[in-house]
Amino acid sequence: MTAIASTRDLSQIIGESDFAPLAALRGAPPDQRAREVCRALNATLHARLDAQFRADLDAERCVRVRAWAISRELILTWELFGLAGSPHTLAAVGGFGRGELHPCSDVDIAVILGAPLQDDERERLEQWLAFLWDIGLEVGTSVRNVEQCAEEAARDVTVVTNLMEARLLTGAAVPFAAMRAVTGPDTIWPAETFFGAKLAEQRARYRKYDDAFGQLEPNVKDGPGGLRDIQNISWVTNRHFRGAGLGDLVTHGFLTADECQTLQQGRRFLWQVRCALHFVARRREDRLLFDHQRSIAQMLGFSGEGHEGIERFMRHFYRTVRELASLNDMLLALFRDATLDPARELPVQPLGRRFQIRDGYIEARDEHVFRRNPRALLEVFLLMQQHPEIEGVRASTIRLIREHLHHINDKFRADIRARSLFLEIMRQPRRIGHELERMHRYGVLAAYLPAFARVTGLMQFDLFHIYTVDEHTLRLVRNLRRFSHPSEQDIPPRHCSEAIARVPKLEVLYISGLFHDIAKGRQGDHSDLGADDAVQFCRDHGFSNYDIHLVAWLVRNHLLMSATAQRKDIYDPAVVADFARKVGDLVHLDYLYLLTVADIRATNPDLWTSWKASLLGELFSATRRHLRSGAEAPLALDERLEALRQEARACLLNRQIHIPAGRLERFWSGLAPEYFLRHRPEEIAWHAEVVTVARPDDAPLVAVRDMPARGCAAVFVYCADMDQLFAITTAALDRLRLDIQDARIITTDAGFSIDTYMVLDADSGDAVRDAARREEIGEGVRRALLARECPAVNATLGSLRKHRHFNFTPVVQFTRDERRSRTVMEVIAVDRPGLLSEIGRAMDQCGVSLVDARIATFGERAEDYFYITDRRQRPFSDPAAQTRLRDLIVAALT
């Protein structure tokens, strides 16, 4: 067995004496005693590795020693099952073959057959593999002869990659040597082909993680910039240089000594993180979940109050993976050049005085370009935007960019020519998102914008962002760009395409996006502080006063439209008028709408729903109408109500629904004006149809309808008002796996409730399109209302996993709605199943009548508004009663 751990490493953790009880079993039949010995050995090994790692954080020692110890155990158990004298080979493959085995990683082995398996050999081999699982080893196994190895390796690049790193453990040497020969680069997968396949693999892996370096729960192994990137370099190096390792890249001129040190330091840190993750999770786990981040930060020495330790640890992690991704870019580009046919002459196309395009990649004309003219550090990205035929940056130029970043200093940032170049980048009609991301990966963006450097790798502990601030910001800008050129897979709302065509200056939009969160992490309101930063930037870059004020207004108010749409009644003309007053004009509205949509879509893919698209679209349209009407007097209330009734009648006629006029008027006469103002004409028509055609014994009435224009399904409930109606209904909807997006609760003077709930499927986040599913929802809610039972909804462990790591106490606040003589109760809490039902129970216990509700969910955080009165329809304003209600809700939700 090849030496993979030093004598010093082994002597301090485990040695041959620890294997003596297992070695003593040679010749005896493998029985329960052997299992107990091996389980004890594995437990001892894990405990000693854990203790040693916590003491010295030497991840390399940990993975090397475990690889050696498991290798020794495999050899002894192979002998125990009588396989030692066979003509077959036992080999370690993959990471285990490299001599790297993290604390809970799978053990990948290959059995290479030197002759056809005899029946007794097959039986012993199967028993041995089952034994390995019994003693707690998670084994990945292949059993093939040499010819089969060659066939599988030729067919699948992952197989040849595994076998390429094979290490002989025990058994016959001839099959192993033959396997190495038939799977080598002279036979299959020559260096150029292998490189292309591994590059395609990496691109697919990046796409799987949405090309995100800053996910708040990143994958240490497979995520962009993670350990797999380093392994990819190692594999390509091995194939190209026939067995060379990372250290040999300096010898072959692919890396400088400093770059190699950076690469090895990055790997060492990620190994530390992965070892700590396995020890903390007590299982194979490669995701840095919130569950483990605090423990790992403390283990690795990142201390601090509150979230400070986690933030420092994760920021170091994010900066490490970005640095490794930059090196990965450069090295893969170098390998690409190295695998090209040296006899083939590469076409060169001049591109100005400082750059040229060689074989589709941009490169500096000589190594002194950036020293002579540091502004070329920006120019290279501008040229890539202007020439979409350029595929990327040549490796030599990536290295030069990295080496000359120190030239981007205060003098550089004050140079009007550099400022003009940066603005030109922001004004380009294409590739703005791609090049900003590339600038960030190579360190140029953070060097040019020091404020952006401060949010690089900054986590957001707010229950709804899933990216770091820098990652979120670049995604927002990319979303803005895609409004002009949407992809087939990501079609933005219709209003976005119309608004983006109207905005006068796209760079104003992009700069606003770049600065909207740039003050996160500072003391004070990040919107105000970010607006101040944006003003300074705009002044430095020669913006007009109008554009400066527009950018500052957008940054300061980037949350205004989202808050209005999700927290207020956008069907109330007063709400629309107030929002329009704050916006001011149609230009500001277009800019703000685009920024809002891009922001939400860049926060969390699950946060953008068809319901949110509908809400924002309706507010946008209503505000446009208001602003375009100018000084025109609004319709009087009676005129508006009659117009809504007329439109509802037209909807009924269009659907060929004939309701006797007397019956329809009797139903509508019992409804307050607020009912009509809160619903669309098609909803008013639908409700009328449901109620007027029903029989008395149909009560309570529950109807469910798909509402494509609103992006969700509507659940309509009409029944005599009763205790706990809201709690019972919301509990039933929770049990039916529905997310409530909005609730409109209206009680008539005759004591009937007319309630409408807008819902999405909780599992898919989509509207409920299936008719059978809608029927199931209607029947489930009706059964719950007939039973008048409100069982507690149990939140699953999965739904609460992230919540444990955010110290968030529910907030309950009361304000007076003077205009409508009611009280507004705001509840901010961690979202979970049963939330609304718990709030409904508390209101019922306190004698509260629910008049209306605004349901808003921001990722994992709920911000809900309940418009309430006492049982006599007076404002719920008694301080003692408010305190009791607050205490009940906080206790239920904590």
Short mmCIF file of N, CA and C in Angstrom, two decimals, residues 539-638:
data_model
loop_
_atom_site.label_atom_id
_atom_site.label_comp_id
_atom_site.label_asym_id
_atom_site.label_seq_id
_atom_site.Cartn_x
_atom_site.Cartn_y
_atom_site.Cartn_z
N ARG A 539 -22.07 62.52 -8.61
CA ARG A 539 -21.38 63.81 -8.75
C ARG A 539 -19.98 63.61 -9.30
N ASP A 540 -19.28 62.60 -8.75
CA ASP A 540 -17.92 62.34 -9.22
C ASP A 540 -17.89 61.95 -10.69
N HIS A 541 -18.98 61.34 -11.17
CA HIS A 541 -19.01 60.84 -12.55
C HIS A 541 -19.78 61.75 -13.49
N GLY A 542 -20.04 62.99 -13.05
CA GLY A 542 -20.57 63.99 -13.96
C GLY A 542 -22.02 63.87 -14.32
N PHE A 543 -22.84 63.29 -13.46
CA PHE A 543 -24.26 63.19 -13.74
C PHE A 543 -24.91 64.58 -13.63
N SER A 544 -26.00 64.77 -14.34
CA SER A 544 -26.76 66.01 -14.22
C SER A 544 -27.47 66.03 -12.88
N ASN A 545 -27.88 67.21 -12.43
CA ASN A 545 -28.59 67.31 -11.16
C ASN A 545 -29.87 66.47 -11.16
N TYR A 546 -30.58 66.48 -12.28
CA TYR A 546 -31.81 65.69 -12.37
C TYR A 546 -31.50 64.21 -12.15
N ASP A 547 -30.49 63.69 -12.85
CA ASP A 547 -30.16 62.28 -12.73
C ASP A 547 -29.63 61.93 -11.34
N ILE A 548 -28.89 62.85 -10.73
CA ILE A 548 -28.40 62.62 -9.36
C ILE A 548 -29.58 62.44 -8.42
N HIS A 549 -30.56 63.36 -8.53
CA HIS A 549 -31.72 63.28 -7.64
C HIS A 549 -32.55 62.03 -7.93
N LEU A 550 -32.62 61.63 -9.19
CA LEU A 550 -33.39 60.45 -9.56
C LEU A 550 -32.74 59.19 -8.97
N VAL A 551 -31.43 59.05 -9.13
CA VAL A 551 -30.74 57.88 -8.57
C VAL A 551 -30.88 57.85 -7.05
N ALA A 552 -30.66 59.00 -6.41
CA ALA A 552 -30.78 59.06 -4.95
C ALA A 552 -32.19 58.69 -4.50
N TRP A 553 -33.21 59.20 -5.22
CA TRP A 553 -34.60 58.89 -4.86
C TRP A 553 -34.87 57.39 -5.01
N LEU A 554 -34.36 56.79 -6.07
CA LEU A 554 -34.59 55.35 -6.29
C LEU A 554 -33.93 54.51 -5.20
N VAL A 555 -32.70 54.85 -4.84
CA VAL A 555 -32.02 54.09 -3.79
C VAL A 555 -32.73 54.27 -2.46
N ARG A 556 -33.11 55.52 -2.15
CA ARG A 556 -33.76 55.80 -0.87
C ARG A 556 -35.14 55.14 -0.79
N ASN A 557 -35.82 55.00 -1.92
CA ASN A 557 -37.20 54.49 -1.92
C ASN A 557 -37.33 53.13 -2.60
N HIS A 558 -36.23 52.36 -2.66
CA HIS A 558 -36.32 51.11 -3.43
C HIS A 558 -37.25 50.08 -2.79
N LEU A 559 -37.65 50.27 -1.54
CA LEU A 559 -38.59 49.34 -0.89
C LEU A 559 -40.03 49.86 -0.89
N LEU A 560 -40.24 51.08 -1.38
CA LEU A 560 -41.55 51.73 -1.28
C LEU A 560 -42.64 50.97 -2.01
N MET A 561 -42.40 50.58 -3.24
CA MET A 561 -43.46 49.95 -4.03
C MET A 561 -43.79 48.56 -3.51
N SER A 562 -42.76 47.81 -3.12
CA SER A 562 -42.99 46.48 -2.57
C SER A 562 -43.81 46.57 -1.29
N ALA A 563 -43.46 47.51 -0.42
CA ALA A 563 -44.18 47.66 0.84
C ALA A 563 -45.63 48.08 0.60
N THR A 564 -45.84 48.98 -0.34
CA THR A 564 -47.20 49.43 -0.63
C THR A 564 -48.05 48.31 -1.19
N ALA A 565 -47.50 47.57 -2.14
CA ALA A 565 -48.28 46.51 -2.79
C ALA A 565 -48.62 45.38 -1.84
N GLN A 566 -47.70 45.06 -0.94
CA GLN A 566 -47.89 43.88 -0.10
C GLN A 566 -48.47 44.18 1.27
N ARG A 567 -48.48 45.46 1.66
CA ARG A 567 -48.94 45.78 3.01
C ARG A 567 -50.18 46.66 3.05
N LYS A 568 -50.54 47.23 1.91
CA LYS A 568 -51.68 48.15 1.91
C LYS A 568 -52.74 47.68 0.92
N ASP A 569 -53.90 48.27 1.03
CA ASP A 569 -55.03 47.93 0.15
C ASP A 569 -54.89 48.72 -1.15
N ILE A 570 -54.34 48.08 -2.16
CA ILE A 570 -54.07 48.80 -3.41
C ILE A 570 -55.35 49.04 -4.22
N TYR A 571 -56.49 48.52 -3.73
CA TYR A 571 -57.76 48.82 -4.39
C TYR A 571 -58.43 50.04 -3.79
N ASP A 572 -57.80 50.57 -2.75
CA ASP A 572 -58.30 51.79 -2.13
C ASP A 572 -57.75 52.98 -2.91
N PRO A 573 -58.60 53.81 -3.52
CA PRO A 573 -58.10 54.96 -4.29
C PRO A 573 -57.20 55.88 -3.47
N ALA A 574 -57.46 55.97 -2.16
CA ALA A 574 -56.62 56.84 -1.33
C ALA A 574 -55.20 56.30 -1.24
N VAL A 575 -55.08 54.96 -1.18
CA VAL A 575 -53.73 54.35 -1.14
C VAL A 575 -52.99 54.62 -2.44
N VAL A 576 -53.68 54.44 -3.55
CA VAL A 576 -53.05 54.68 -4.85
C VAL A 576 -52.67 56.16 -4.99
N ALA A 577 -53.55 57.05 -4.55
CA ALA A 577 -53.27 58.48 -4.65
C ALA A 577 -52.06 58.87 -3.81
N ASP A 578 -51.97 58.29 -2.60
CA ASP A 578 -50.83 58.60 -1.73
C ASP A 578 -49.53 58.07 -2.33
N PHE A 579 -49.57 56.86 -2.90
CA PHE A 579 -48.38 56.28 -3.54
C PHE A 579 -47.98 57.12 -4.75
N ALA A 580 -48.97 57.54 -5.55
CA ALA A 580 -48.70 58.37 -6.73
C ALA A 580 -48.07 59.69 -6.32
N ARG A 581 -48.54 60.24 -5.21
CA ARG A 581 -47.97 61.51 -4.73
C ARG A 581 -46.50 61.34 -4.37
N LYS A 582 -46.17 60.22 -3.74
CA LYS A 582 -44.77 59.97 -3.37
C LYS A 582 -43.89 59.72 -4.59
N VAL A 583 -44.46 59.07 -5.61
CA VAL A 583 -43.70 58.77 -6.82
C VAL A 583 -43.49 60.03 -7.65
N GLY A 584 -44.55 60.78 -7.84
CA GLY A 584 -44.42 62.08 -8.50
C GLY A 584 -44.75 62.11 -9.96
N ASP A 585 -44.18 61.23 -10.77
CA ASP A 585 -44.44 61.28 -12.21
C ASP A 585 -44.23 59.89 -12.82
N LEU A 586 -44.58 59.78 -14.09
CA LEU A 586 -44.52 58.49 -14.78
C LEU A 586 -43.09 57.96 -14.94
N VAL A 587 -42.13 58.87 -15.10
CA VAL A 587 -40.73 58.43 -15.25
C VAL A 587 -40.24 57.76 -13.98
N HIS A 588 -40.48 58.40 -12.83
CA HIS A 588 -40.09 57.80 -11.56
C HIS A 588 -40.81 56.46 -11.36
N LEU A 589 -42.07 56.38 -11.77
CA LEU A 589 -42.83 55.14 -11.61
C LEU A 589 -42.21 54.01 -12.42
N ASP A 590 -41.87 54.27 -13.68
CA ASP A 590 -41.24 53.23 -14.50
C ASP A 590 -39.95 52.73 -13.87
N TYR A 591 -39.09 53.67 -13.48
CA TYR A 591 -37.82 53.28 -12.87
C TYR A 591 -38.04 52.46 -11.59
N LEU A 592 -38.94 52.94 -10.74
CA LEU A 592 -39.15 52.26 -9.46
C LEU A 592 -39.75 50.88 -9.66
N TYR A 593 -40.69 50.74 -10.57
CA TYR A 593 -41.30 49.44 -10.83
C TYR A 593 -40.25 48.44 -11.30
N LEU A 594 -39.40 48.84 -12.25
CA LEU A 594 -38.37 47.95 -12.75
C LEU A 594 -37.39 47.55 -11.65
N LEU A 595 -36.98 48.50 -10.85
CA LEU A 595 -36.04 48.22 -9.76
C LEU A 595 -36.67 47.27 -8.74
N THR A 596 -37.95 47.47 -8.44
CA THR A 596 -38.64 46.63 -7.46
C THR A 596 -38.75 45.19 -7.92
N VAL A 597 -39.17 44.99 -9.16
CA VAL A 597 -39.30 43.62 -9.68
C VAL A 597 -37.94 42.93 -9.72
N ALA A 598 -36.93 43.63 -10.21
CA ALA A 598 -35.58 43.04 -10.28
C ALA A 598 -35.06 42.70 -8.89
N ASP A 599 -35.36 43.54 -7.91
CA ASP A 599 -34.89 43.34 -6.54
C ASP A 599 -35.51 42.08 -5.93
N ILE A 600 -36.82 41.96 -6.05
CA ILE A 600 -37.50 40.78 -5.47
C ILE A 600 -37.02 39.50 -6.15
N ARG A 601 -36.90 39.53 -7.47
CA ARG A 601 -36.48 38.34 -8.20
C ARG A 601 -35.03 37.97 -7.91
N ALA A 602 -34.22 38.92 -7.45
CA ALA A 602 -32.81 38.64 -7.13
C ALA A 602 -32.63 38.27 -5.67
N THR A 603 -33.67 38.36 -4.88
CA THR A 603 -33.56 38.09 -3.45
C THR A 603 -33.61 36.61 -3.15
N ASN A 604 -34.54 35.92 -3.80
CA ASN A 604 -34.77 34.51 -3.54
C ASN A 604 -35.68 34.00 -4.65
N PRO A 605 -35.25 32.99 -5.42
CA PRO A 605 -36.10 32.52 -6.52
C PRO A 605 -37.51 32.14 -6.08
N ASP A 606 -37.65 31.70 -4.82
CA ASP A 606 -38.98 31.29 -4.34
C ASP A 606 -39.83 32.47 -3.91
N LEU A 607 -39.21 33.65 -3.78
CA LEU A 607 -39.93 34.82 -3.29
C LEU A 607 -40.81 35.45 -4.37
N TRP A 608 -40.39 35.31 -5.63
CA TRP A 608 -41.16 35.88 -6.72
C TRP A 608 -42.25 34.90 -7.14
N THR A 609 -43.49 35.27 -6.91
CA THR A 609 -44.62 34.42 -7.25
C THR A 609 -45.54 35.15 -8.23
N SER A 610 -46.42 34.39 -8.83
CA SER A 610 -47.38 35.00 -9.74
C SER A 610 -48.27 35.99 -9.00
N TRP A 611 -48.52 35.74 -7.72
CA TRP A 611 -49.33 36.67 -6.93
C TRP A 611 -48.60 38.00 -6.76
N LYS A 612 -47.31 37.96 -6.41
CA LYS A 612 -46.56 39.21 -6.27
C LYS A 612 -46.48 39.95 -7.60
N ALA A 613 -46.32 39.20 -8.69
CA ALA A 613 -46.30 39.84 -10.01
C ALA A 613 -47.62 40.56 -10.27
N SER A 614 -48.73 39.90 -9.88
CA SER A 614 -50.05 40.50 -10.08
C SER A 614 -50.23 41.75 -9.22
N LEU A 615 -49.83 41.68 -7.95
CA LEU A 615 -49.97 42.83 -7.05
C LEU A 615 -49.21 44.04 -7.57
N LEU A 616 -47.93 43.82 -7.89
CA LEU A 616 -47.10 44.93 -8.36
C LEU A 616 -47.63 45.47 -9.69
N GLY A 617 -48.07 44.56 -10.56
CA GLY A 617 -48.61 44.99 -11.85
C GLY A 617 -49.87 45.83 -11.70
N GLU A 618 -50.75 45.44 -10.76
CA GLU A 618 -51.97 46.20 -10.54
C GLU A 618 -51.68 47.57 -9.94
N LEU A 619 -50.74 47.61 -8.99
CA LEU A 619 -50.37 48.90 -8.40
C LEU A 619 -49.73 49.80 -9.46
N PHE A 620 -48.89 49.21 -10.29
CA PHE A 620 -48.23 49.97 -11.37
C PHE A 620 -49.28 50.55 -12.32
N SER A 621 -50.23 49.72 -12.75
CA SER A 621 -51.26 50.19 -13.69
C SER A 621 -52.16 51.24 -13.07
N ALA A 622 -52.58 51.01 -11.81
CA ALA A 622 -53.46 51.97 -11.15
C ALA A 622 -52.76 53.31 -10.95
N THR A 623 -51.48 53.27 -10.62
CA THR A 623 -50.74 54.51 -10.41
C THR A 623 -50.51 55.24 -11.73
N ARG A 624 -50.26 54.50 -12.81
CA ARG A 624 -50.12 55.13 -14.14
C ARG A 624 -51.42 55.85 -14.51
N ARG A 625 -52.54 55.18 -14.27
CA ARG A 625 -53.83 55.82 -14.59
C ARG A 625 -54.01 57.09 -13.77
N HIS A 626 -53.66 57.01 -12.49
CA HIS A 626 -53.82 58.17 -11.61
C HIS A 626 -52.94 59.33 -12.06
N LEU A 627 -51.68 59.02 -12.38
CA LEU A 627 -50.75 60.07 -12.79
C LEU A 627 -51.13 60.66 -14.14
N ARG A 628 -51.63 59.83 -15.04
CA ARG A 628 -52.00 60.32 -16.36
C ARG A 628 -53.29 61.13 -16.32
N SER A 629 -54.15 60.86 -15.32
CA SER A 629 -55.41 61.61 -15.24
C SER A 629 -55.17 63.04 -14.80
N GLY A 630 -54.02 63.29 -14.15
CA GLY A 630 -53.66 64.65 -13.76
C GLY A 630 -54.68 65.24 -12.82
N ALA A 631 -55.22 66.36 -13.20
CA ALA A 631 -56.12 67.11 -12.31
C ALA A 631 -57.58 66.69 -12.48
N GLU A 632 -57.83 65.67 -13.30
CA GLU A 632 -59.21 65.26 -13.51
C GLU A 632 -59.84 64.84 -12.18
N ALA A 633 -61.06 65.25 -11.96
CA ALA A 633 -61.74 64.90 -10.71
C ALA A 633 -62.09 63.42 -10.71
N PRO A 634 -61.86 62.71 -9.60
CA PRO A 634 -62.20 61.30 -9.55
C PRO A 634 -63.72 61.13 -9.52
N LEU A 635 -64.16 59.95 -9.90
CA LEU A 635 -65.59 59.67 -9.87
C LEU A 635 -66.11 59.75 -8.44
N ALA A 636 -67.33 60.22 -8.29
CA ALA A 636 -67.98 60.21 -6.99
C ALA A 636 -68.22 58.76 -6.59
N LEU A 637 -68.38 58.53 -5.26
CA LEU A 637 -68.52 57.17 -4.76
C LEU A 637 -69.69 56.45 -5.43
N ASP A 638 -70.83 57.11 -5.51
CA ASP A 638 -72.01 56.45 -6.12
C ASP A 638 -71.74 56.08 -7.57
#
